[in-house]
Coordinates of C-alpha atoms in Angstrom, one line a residue:
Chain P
X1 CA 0.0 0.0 0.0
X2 CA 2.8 2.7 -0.4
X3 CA 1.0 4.1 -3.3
X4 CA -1.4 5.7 -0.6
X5 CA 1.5 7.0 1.4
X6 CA 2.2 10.7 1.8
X7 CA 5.4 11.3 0.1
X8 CA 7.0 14.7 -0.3
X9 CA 5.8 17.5 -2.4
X10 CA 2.0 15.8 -1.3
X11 CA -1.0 18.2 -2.1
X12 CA -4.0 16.7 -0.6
X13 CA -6.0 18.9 -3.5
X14 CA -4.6 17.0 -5.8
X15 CA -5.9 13.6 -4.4
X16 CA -9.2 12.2 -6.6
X17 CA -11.2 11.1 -3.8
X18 CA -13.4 8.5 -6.1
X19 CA -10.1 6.8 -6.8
X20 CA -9.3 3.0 -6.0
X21 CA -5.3 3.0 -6.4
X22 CA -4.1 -0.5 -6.5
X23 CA -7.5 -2.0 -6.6
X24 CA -8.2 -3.1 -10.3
X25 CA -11.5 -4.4 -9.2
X26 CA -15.2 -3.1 -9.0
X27 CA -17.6 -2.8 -5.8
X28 CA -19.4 -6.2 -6.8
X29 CA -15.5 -7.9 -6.3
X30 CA -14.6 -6.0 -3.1
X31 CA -16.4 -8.4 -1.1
X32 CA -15.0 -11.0 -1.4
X33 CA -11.7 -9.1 -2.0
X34 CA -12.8 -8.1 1.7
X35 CA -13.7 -11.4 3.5
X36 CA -10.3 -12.8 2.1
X37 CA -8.1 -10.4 3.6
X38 CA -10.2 -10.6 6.9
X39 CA -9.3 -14.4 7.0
X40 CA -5.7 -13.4 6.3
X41 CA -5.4 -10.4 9.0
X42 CA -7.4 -12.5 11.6
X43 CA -4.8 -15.0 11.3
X44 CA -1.6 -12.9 11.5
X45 CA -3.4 -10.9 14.7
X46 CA -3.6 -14.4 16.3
X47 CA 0.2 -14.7 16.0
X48 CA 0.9 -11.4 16.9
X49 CA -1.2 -11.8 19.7
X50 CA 0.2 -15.1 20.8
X51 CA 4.4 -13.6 20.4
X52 CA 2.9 -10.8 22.9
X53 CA 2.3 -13.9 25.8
X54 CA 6.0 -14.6 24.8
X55 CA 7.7 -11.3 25.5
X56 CA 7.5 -9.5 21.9
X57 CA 6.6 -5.8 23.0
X58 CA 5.4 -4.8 19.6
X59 CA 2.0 -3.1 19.1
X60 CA 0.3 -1.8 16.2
X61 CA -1.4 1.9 16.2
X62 CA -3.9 3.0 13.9
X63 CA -5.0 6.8 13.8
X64 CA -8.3 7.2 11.8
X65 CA -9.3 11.2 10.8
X66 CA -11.5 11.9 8.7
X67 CA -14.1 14.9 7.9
X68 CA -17.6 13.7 8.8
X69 CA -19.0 10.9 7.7
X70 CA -15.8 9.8 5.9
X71 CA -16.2 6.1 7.0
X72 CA -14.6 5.9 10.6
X73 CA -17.1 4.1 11.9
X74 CA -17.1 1.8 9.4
X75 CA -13.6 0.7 9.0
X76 CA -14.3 0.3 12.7
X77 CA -17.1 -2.5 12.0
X78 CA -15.7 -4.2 8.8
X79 CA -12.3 -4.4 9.3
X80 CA -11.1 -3.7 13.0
X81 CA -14.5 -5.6 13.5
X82 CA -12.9 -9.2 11.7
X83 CA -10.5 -9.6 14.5
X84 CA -10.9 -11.5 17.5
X85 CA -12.1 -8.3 20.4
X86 CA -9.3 -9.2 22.7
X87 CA -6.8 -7.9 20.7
X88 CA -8.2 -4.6 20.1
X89 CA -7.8 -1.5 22.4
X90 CA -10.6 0.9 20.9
X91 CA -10.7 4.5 21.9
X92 CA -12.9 7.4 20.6
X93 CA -11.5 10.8 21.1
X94 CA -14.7 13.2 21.9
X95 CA -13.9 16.5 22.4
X96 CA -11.4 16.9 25.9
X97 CA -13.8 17.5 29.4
X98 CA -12.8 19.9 31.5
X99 CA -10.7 18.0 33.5
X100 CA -8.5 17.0 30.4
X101 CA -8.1 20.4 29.4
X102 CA -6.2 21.0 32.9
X103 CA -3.3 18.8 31.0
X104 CA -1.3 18.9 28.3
X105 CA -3.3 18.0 24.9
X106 CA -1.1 14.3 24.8
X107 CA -2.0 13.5 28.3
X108 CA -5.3 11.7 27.7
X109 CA -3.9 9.9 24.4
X110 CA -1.0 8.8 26.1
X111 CA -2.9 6.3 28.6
X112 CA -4.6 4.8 25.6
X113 CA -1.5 3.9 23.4
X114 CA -1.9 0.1 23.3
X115 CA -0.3 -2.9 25.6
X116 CA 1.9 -5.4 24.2
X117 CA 0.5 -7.5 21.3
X118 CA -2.3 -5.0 20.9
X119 CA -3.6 -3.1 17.6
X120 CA -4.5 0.0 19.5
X121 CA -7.4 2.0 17.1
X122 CA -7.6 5.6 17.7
X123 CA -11.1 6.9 16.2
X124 CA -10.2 10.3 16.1
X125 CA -7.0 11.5 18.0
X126 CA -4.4 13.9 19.2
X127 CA -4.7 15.1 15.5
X128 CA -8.2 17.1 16.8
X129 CA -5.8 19.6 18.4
X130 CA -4.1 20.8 15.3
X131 CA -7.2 20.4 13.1
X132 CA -10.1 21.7 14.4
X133 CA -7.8 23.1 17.4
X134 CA -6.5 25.3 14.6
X135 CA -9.9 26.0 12.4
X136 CA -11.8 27.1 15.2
X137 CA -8.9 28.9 17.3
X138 CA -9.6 26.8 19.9
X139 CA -5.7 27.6 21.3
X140 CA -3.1 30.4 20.2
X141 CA -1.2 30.2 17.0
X142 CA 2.1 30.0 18.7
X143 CA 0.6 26.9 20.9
X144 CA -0.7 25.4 17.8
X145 CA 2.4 25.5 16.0
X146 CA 4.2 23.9 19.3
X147 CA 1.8 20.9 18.9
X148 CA 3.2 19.6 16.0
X149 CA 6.5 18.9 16.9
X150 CA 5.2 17.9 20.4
X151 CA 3.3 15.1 18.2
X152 CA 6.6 14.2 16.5
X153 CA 8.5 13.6 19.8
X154 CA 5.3 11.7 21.1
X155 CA 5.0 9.2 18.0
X156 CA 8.5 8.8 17.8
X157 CA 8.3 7.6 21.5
X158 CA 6.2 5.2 20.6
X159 CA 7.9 4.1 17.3
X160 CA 10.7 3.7 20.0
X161 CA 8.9 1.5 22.3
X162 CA 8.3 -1.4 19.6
X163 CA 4.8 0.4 18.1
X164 CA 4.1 0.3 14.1
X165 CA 2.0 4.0 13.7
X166 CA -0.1 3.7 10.9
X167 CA -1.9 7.1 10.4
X168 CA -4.9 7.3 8.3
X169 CA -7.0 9.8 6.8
X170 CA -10.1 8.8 5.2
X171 CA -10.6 11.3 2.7
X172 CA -13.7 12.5 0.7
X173 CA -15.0 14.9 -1.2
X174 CA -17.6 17.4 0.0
X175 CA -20.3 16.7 -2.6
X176 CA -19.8 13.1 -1.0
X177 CA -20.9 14.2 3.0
X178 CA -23.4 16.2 1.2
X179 CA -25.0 13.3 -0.1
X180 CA -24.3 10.8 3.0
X181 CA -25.2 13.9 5.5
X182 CA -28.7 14.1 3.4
X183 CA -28.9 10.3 3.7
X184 CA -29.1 10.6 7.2
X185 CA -31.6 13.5 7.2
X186 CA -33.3 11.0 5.4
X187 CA -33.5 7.7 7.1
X188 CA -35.0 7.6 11.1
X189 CA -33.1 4.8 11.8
X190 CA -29.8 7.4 10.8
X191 CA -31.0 10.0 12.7
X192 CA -29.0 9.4 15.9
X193 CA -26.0 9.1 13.5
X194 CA -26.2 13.2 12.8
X195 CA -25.8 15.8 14.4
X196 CA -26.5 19.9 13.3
X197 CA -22.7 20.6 14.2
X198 CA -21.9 18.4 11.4
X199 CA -23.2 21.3 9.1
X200 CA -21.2 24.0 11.3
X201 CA -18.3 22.1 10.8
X202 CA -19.3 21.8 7.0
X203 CA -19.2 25.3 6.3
X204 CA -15.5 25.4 7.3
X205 CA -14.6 22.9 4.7
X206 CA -12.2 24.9 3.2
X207 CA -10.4 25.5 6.8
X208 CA -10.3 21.9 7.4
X209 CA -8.6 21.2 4.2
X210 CA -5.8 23.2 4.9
X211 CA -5.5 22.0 8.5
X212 CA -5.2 18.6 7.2
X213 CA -2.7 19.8 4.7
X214 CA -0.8 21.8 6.9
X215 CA -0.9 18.6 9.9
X216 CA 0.0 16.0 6.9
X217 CA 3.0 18.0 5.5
X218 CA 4.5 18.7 9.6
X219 CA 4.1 15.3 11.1
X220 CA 5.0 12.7 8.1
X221 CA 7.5 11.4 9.5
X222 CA 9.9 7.7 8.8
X223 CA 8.2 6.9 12.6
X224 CA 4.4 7.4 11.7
X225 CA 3.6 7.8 8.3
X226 CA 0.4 9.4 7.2
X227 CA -1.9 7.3 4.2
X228 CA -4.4 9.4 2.6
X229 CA -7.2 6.9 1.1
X230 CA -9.4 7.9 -1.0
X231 CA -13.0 7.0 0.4
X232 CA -15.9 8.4 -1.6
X233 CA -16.2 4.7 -2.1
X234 CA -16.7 3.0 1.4
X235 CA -15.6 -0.9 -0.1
X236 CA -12.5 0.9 -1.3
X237 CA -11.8 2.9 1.8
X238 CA -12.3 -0.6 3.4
X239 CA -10.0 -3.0 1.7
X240 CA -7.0 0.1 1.5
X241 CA -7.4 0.3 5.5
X242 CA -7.5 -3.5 5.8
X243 CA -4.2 -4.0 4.1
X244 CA -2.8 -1.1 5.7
X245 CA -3.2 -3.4 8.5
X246 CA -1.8 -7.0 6.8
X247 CA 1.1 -5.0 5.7
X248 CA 2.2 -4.0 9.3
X249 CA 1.5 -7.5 10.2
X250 CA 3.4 -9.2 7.2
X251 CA 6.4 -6.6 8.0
X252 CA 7.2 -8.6 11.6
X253 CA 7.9 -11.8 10.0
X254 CA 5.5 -13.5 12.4
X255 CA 5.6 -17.5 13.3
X256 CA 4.4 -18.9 16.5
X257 CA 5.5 -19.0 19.7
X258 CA 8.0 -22.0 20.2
X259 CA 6.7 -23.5 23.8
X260 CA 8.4 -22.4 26.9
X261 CA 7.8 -25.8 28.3
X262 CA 8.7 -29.3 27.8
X263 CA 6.4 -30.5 25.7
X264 CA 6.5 -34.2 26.8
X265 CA 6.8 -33.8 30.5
X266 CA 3.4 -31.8 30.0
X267 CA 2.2 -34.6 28.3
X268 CA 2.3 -37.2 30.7
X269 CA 1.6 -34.6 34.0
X270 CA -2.1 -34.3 31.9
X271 CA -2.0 -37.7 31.1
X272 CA -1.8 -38.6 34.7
X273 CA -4.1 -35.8 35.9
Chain I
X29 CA -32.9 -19.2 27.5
X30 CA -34.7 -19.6 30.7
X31 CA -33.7 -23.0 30.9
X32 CA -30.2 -22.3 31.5
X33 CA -31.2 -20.1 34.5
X34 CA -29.9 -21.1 38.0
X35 CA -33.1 -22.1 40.2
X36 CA -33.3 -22.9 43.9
X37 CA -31.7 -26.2 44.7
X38 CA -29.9 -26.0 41.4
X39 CA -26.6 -28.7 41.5
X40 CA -23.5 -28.0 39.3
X41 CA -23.2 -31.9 39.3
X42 CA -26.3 -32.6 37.5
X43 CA -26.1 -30.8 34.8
X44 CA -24.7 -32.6 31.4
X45 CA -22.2 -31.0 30.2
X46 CA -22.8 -32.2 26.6
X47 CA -25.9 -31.4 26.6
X48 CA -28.1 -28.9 24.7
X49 CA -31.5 -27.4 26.2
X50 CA -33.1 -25.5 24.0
X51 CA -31.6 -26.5 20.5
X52 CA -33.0 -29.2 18.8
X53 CA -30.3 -29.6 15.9
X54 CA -27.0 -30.5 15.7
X55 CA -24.0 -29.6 15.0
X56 CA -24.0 -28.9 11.3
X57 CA -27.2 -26.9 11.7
X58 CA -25.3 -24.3 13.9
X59 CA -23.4 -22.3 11.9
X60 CA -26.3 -21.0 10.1
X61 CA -28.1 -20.4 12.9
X62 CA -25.3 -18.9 14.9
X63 CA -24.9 -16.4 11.8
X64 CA -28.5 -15.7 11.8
X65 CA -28.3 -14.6 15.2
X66 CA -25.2 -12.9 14.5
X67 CA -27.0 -10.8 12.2
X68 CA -30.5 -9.8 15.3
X69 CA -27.8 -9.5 17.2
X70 CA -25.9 -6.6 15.5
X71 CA -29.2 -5.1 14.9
X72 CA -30.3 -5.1 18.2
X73 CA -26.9 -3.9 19.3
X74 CA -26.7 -0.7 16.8
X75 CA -30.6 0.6 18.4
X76 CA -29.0 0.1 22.0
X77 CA -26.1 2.0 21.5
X78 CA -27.9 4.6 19.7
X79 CA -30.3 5.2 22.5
X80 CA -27.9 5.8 24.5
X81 CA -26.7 8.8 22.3
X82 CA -30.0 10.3 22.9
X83 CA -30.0 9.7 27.2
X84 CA -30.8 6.5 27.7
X85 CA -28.6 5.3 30.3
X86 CA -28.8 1.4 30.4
X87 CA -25.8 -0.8 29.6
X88 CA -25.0 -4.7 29.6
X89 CA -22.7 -6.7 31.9
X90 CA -21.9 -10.3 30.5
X91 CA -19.8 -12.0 33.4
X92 CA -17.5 -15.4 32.1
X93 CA -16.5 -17.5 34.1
X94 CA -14.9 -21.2 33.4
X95 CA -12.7 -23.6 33.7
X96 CA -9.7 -23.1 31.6
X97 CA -10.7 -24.6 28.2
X98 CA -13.9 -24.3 28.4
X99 CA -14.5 -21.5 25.9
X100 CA -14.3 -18.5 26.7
X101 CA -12.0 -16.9 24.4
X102 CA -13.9 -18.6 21.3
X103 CA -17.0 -16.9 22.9
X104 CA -15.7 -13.1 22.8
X105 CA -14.7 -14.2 19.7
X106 CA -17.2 -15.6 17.9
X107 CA -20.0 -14.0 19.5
X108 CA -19.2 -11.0 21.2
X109 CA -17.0 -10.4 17.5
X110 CA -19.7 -10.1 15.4
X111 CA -21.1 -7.0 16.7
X112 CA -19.8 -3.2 16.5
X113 CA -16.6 -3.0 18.4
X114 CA -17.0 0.5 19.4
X115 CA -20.2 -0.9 21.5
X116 CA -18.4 -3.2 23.4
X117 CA -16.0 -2.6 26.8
X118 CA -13.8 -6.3 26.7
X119 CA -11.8 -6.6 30.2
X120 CA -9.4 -10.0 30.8
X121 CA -8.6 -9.8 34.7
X122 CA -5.6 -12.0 35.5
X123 CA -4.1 -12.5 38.7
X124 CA -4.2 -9.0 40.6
X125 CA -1.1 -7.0 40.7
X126 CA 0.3 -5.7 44.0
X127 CA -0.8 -2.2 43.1
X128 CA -4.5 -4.0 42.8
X129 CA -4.1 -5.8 46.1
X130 CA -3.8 -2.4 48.2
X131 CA -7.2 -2.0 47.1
X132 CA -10.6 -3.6 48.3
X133 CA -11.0 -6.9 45.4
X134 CA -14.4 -5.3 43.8
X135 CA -12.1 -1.8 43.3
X136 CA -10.8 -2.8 39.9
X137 CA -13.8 -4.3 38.8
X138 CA -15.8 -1.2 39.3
X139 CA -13.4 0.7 36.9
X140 CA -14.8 -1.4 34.3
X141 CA -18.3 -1.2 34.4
X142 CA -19.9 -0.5 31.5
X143 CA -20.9 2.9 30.1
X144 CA -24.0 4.1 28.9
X145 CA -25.4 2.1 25.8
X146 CA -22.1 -0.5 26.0
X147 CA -21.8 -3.8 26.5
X148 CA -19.4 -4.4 29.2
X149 CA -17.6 -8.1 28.9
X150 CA -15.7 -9.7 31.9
X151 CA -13.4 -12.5 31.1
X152 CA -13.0 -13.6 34.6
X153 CA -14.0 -11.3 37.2
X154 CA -14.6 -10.6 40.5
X155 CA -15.6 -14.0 41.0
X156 CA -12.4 -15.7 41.0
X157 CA -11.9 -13.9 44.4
X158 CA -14.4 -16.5 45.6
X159 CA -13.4 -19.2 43.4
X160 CA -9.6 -19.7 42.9
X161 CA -9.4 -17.3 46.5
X162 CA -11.2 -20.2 48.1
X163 CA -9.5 -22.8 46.4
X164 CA -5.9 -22.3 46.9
X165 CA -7.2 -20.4 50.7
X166 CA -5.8 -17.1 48.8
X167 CA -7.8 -14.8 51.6
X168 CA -8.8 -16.3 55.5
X169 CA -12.3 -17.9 55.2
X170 CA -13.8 -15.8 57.0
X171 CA -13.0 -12.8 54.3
X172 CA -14.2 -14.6 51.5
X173 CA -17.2 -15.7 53.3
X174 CA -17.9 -11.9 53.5
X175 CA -17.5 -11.6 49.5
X176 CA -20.5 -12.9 48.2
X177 CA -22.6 -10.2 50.2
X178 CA -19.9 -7.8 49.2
X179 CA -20.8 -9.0 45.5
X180 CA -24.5 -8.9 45.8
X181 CA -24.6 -5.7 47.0
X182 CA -22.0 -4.4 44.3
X183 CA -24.2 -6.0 41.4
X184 CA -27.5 -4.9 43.2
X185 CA -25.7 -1.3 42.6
X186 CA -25.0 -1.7 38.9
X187 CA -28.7 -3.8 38.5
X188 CA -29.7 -0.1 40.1
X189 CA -27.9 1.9 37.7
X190 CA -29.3 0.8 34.6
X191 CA -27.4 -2.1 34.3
X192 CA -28.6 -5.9 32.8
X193 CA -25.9 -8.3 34.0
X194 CA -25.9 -11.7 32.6
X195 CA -24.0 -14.2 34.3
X196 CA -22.3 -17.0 32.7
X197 CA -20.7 -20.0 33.8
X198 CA -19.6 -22.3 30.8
X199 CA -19.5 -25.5 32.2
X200 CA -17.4 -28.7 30.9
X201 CA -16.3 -31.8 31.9
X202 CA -13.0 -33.0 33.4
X203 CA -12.5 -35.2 30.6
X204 CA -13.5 -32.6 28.0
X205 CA -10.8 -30.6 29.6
X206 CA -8.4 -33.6 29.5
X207 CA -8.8 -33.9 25.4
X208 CA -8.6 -29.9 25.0
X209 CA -5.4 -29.6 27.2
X210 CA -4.0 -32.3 25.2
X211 CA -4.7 -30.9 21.7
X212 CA -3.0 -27.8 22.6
X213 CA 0.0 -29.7 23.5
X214 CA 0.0 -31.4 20.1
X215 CA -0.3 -28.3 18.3
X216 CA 2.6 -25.8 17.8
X217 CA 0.1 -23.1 16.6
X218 CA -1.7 -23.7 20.3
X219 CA 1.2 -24.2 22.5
X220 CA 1.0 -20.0 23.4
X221 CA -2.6 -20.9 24.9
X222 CA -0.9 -24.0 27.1
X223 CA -0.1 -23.0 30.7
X224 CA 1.7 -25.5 32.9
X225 CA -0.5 -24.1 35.8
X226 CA -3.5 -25.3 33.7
X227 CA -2.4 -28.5 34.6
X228 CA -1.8 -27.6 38.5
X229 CA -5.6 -26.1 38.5
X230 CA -7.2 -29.4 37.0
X231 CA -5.6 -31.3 39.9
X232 CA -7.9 -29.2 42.2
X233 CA -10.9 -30.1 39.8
X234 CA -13.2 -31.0 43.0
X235 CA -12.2 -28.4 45.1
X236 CA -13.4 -25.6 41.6
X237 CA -16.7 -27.4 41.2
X238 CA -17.4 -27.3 44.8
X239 CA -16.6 -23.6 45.0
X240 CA -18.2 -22.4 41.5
X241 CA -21.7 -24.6 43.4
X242 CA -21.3 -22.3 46.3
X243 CA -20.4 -19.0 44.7
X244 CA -23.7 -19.8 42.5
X245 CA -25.5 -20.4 45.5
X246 CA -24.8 -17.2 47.3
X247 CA -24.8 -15.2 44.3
X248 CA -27.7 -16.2 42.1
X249 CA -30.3 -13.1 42.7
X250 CA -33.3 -11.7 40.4
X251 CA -30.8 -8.6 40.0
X252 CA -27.9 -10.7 38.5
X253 CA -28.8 -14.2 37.7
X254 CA -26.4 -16.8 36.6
X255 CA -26.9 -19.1 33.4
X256 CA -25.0 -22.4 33.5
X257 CA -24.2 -23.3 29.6
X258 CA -23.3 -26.7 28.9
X259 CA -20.0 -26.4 26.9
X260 CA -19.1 -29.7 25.9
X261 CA -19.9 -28.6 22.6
X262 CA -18.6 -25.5 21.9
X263 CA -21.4 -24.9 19.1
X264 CA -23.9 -25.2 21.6
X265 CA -22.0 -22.5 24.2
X266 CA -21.4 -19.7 21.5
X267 CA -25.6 -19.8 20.2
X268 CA -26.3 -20.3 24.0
X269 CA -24.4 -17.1 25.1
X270 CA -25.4 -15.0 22.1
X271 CA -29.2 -15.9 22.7
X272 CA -28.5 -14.6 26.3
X273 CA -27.2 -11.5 24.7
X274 CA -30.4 -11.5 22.0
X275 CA -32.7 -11.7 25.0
X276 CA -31.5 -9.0 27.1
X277 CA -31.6 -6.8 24.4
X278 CA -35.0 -7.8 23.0
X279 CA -36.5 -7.1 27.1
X280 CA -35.7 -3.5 26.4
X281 CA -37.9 -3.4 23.4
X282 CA -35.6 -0.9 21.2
X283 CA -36.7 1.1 18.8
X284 CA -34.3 3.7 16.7
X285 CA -34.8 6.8 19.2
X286 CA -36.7 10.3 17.6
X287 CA -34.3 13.5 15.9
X288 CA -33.6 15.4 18.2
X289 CA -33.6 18.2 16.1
X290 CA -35.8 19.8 13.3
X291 CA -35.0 17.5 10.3
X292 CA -36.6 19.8 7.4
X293 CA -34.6 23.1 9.0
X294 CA -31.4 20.6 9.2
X295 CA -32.0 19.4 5.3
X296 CA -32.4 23.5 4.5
X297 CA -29.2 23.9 6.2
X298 CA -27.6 21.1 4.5
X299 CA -28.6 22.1 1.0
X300 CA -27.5 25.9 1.4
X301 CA -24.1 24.6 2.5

């Protein structure tokens, strides 16, 4: 997947959003295209999992951000989903309560970076502070401009300590949230899925763009790399985030656990128990 | 699944462990109707959490508790796995850590009830401090003997706030046990799952049945009931446990919750933007 990896010289303008780079398929093959690679990722999560009981410190982060209705929540489902739950530390980042705005913006996302064997999955992230942080003035320039080298030190911590950062941004085009914020306007059982401040945020579209370009072209770093994927098609945003995911995997060379026991003498204790 | 419920002068050693109440097909006639289930399931699971966006403050406790091998992993994955995994709150308690022992035993528990509109899973829980506690004398008599009112009371509190707490003890045979041990000892890809301990636990086989029969006992209340699943069969176990799940979602008769907003001034909005 290193076509969808931010390179220099990146101009997110410049991205097609209805693109499916390195998928030469259509919708009506993506789902099996999909179920494959969940068999395939479930099975290298169970050895990643299993070299974690053994010592191996690695974990896996994944940062999802995404305008509104980009598809968070349903890489969430469909592909974080086809792995076994307890190897999954999921956190949603709302906006920070009043007692998390009495520390540092990293203090709360620091306590959820994952354990051992873990893929940690941020659903939005420490990325809100330089996005909408910066749209909506929600701390000084000077402050805001601290942040991203803050975040460098912080991910390059955890490259440090054994974690593969994979840093995603699903990204769509605003005639595409029209049409899926209208489908929720739409549907009652999608009602509880909107919310007006998705329009307020809307109207800034333009803002957010630039925050996203400005975030992307600071923090792309050899330590946490950012992925743009294209996702005005869901199946394709899908699949590109799901082999995001094998390709971490694949990258640590993963086998099984030799046993830290003798084998035989375990054999005949059960035998005689 | 009121046949699995605990009733007054229920005995652990009647049961049959290979048994399956409820279900009159076999094994091959599972998987479709575990995937049907699957599929109410998730449904039910989407209207629950929504509600909760919209105020309602109830929330789901499933409680596992077993023997080693008896399932429980295959049941957070297979069941618990095949709904939304930003609606569910998974917690593995091992052994407590010293930090954990300065505290009272429920303290860490409590940390991980479930929020609002979540379904809150306990692999293990509070009950092995009156199960393996008793068993290997862990804590004087006379402390554990105080637990199960301790435990009452502390599920009587979540029971008060809103909570549904199912209660699960998947119950197999010593000689089911036997064969499961021994296939993980002939299988590399299954030796990370094999603890000697296991082996050290199963010697005390008598002494776990005799304190799971008590902690039912003293714990079985209309607040928090416990279901004993026959889990010879692990088929049987995972469409037991996910109709548990179906039920207690079905008693809270669902339905998508209202806008909360003006949906033709939100669709103006949205088409001017």
């Amino acid at each position: 997947m290193d076509l969808l990896r931010v390179k220099k010289g990146f101009q997110l303008a410049g991205v097609d959003t209805g693109s499916t780079p390195g998928f030469l398929g259509k919708k009506k093959d993506s789902t099996g295209a999909l179920d494959e690679g969940a068999g395939v990722f479930s099975h290298l999560q169970e050895m990643f999992y299993a070299n974690s009981r053994d010592g191996d410190p690695r974990k896996i982060l994944l940062v999802l951000q995404a305008m509104d209705t980009a598809g968070k929540g349903g890489i969430v489902r469909h592909v974080v989903g086809s792995v076994d739950p307890q190897g999954i530390q999921y956190t949603s980042f709302k906006a920070p309560t009043k007692a998390e705005l009495t520390h540092d913006f990293l203090w709360r996302i620091r306590r959820h970076a994952p354990r051992n064997g873990m893929i940690g999955v941020f659903d939005r992230s420490h990325y809100e502070d330089v996005l909408i942080a910066r749209v909506r003035s929600l701390a000084p320039a000077a402050e805001i401009e601290k942040r991203y080298d803050q975040i460098n030190q912080f991910e390059q911590e955890l490259a440090d300590d054994s974690t593969t950062i994979v840093k995603v941004m699903l990204h769509i085009s605003s005639d595409e949230q029209k049409s899926r914020l209208a489908e929720r306007l739409a549907r009652p059982d999608k009602y509880w899925k909107y919310n007006p401040g998705d329009v307020d945020e809307r109207m800034r579209w333009d803002g957010y763009q630039e925050a996203y370009q400005v975030a992307i072209d600071r923090t792309s770093t050899g330590a946490a790399p950012w992925f743009v994927v294209p996702a005005d098609h869901k199946w394709y945003a899908r699949l590109a985030v799901q082999h995001l995911l094998i390709d971490a995997l694949q990258r640590m060379h993963l086998d099984w656990p030799a046993a830290t026991f003798d084998v035989a003498a375990e054999q005949a204790r059960l035998a005689a128990s």
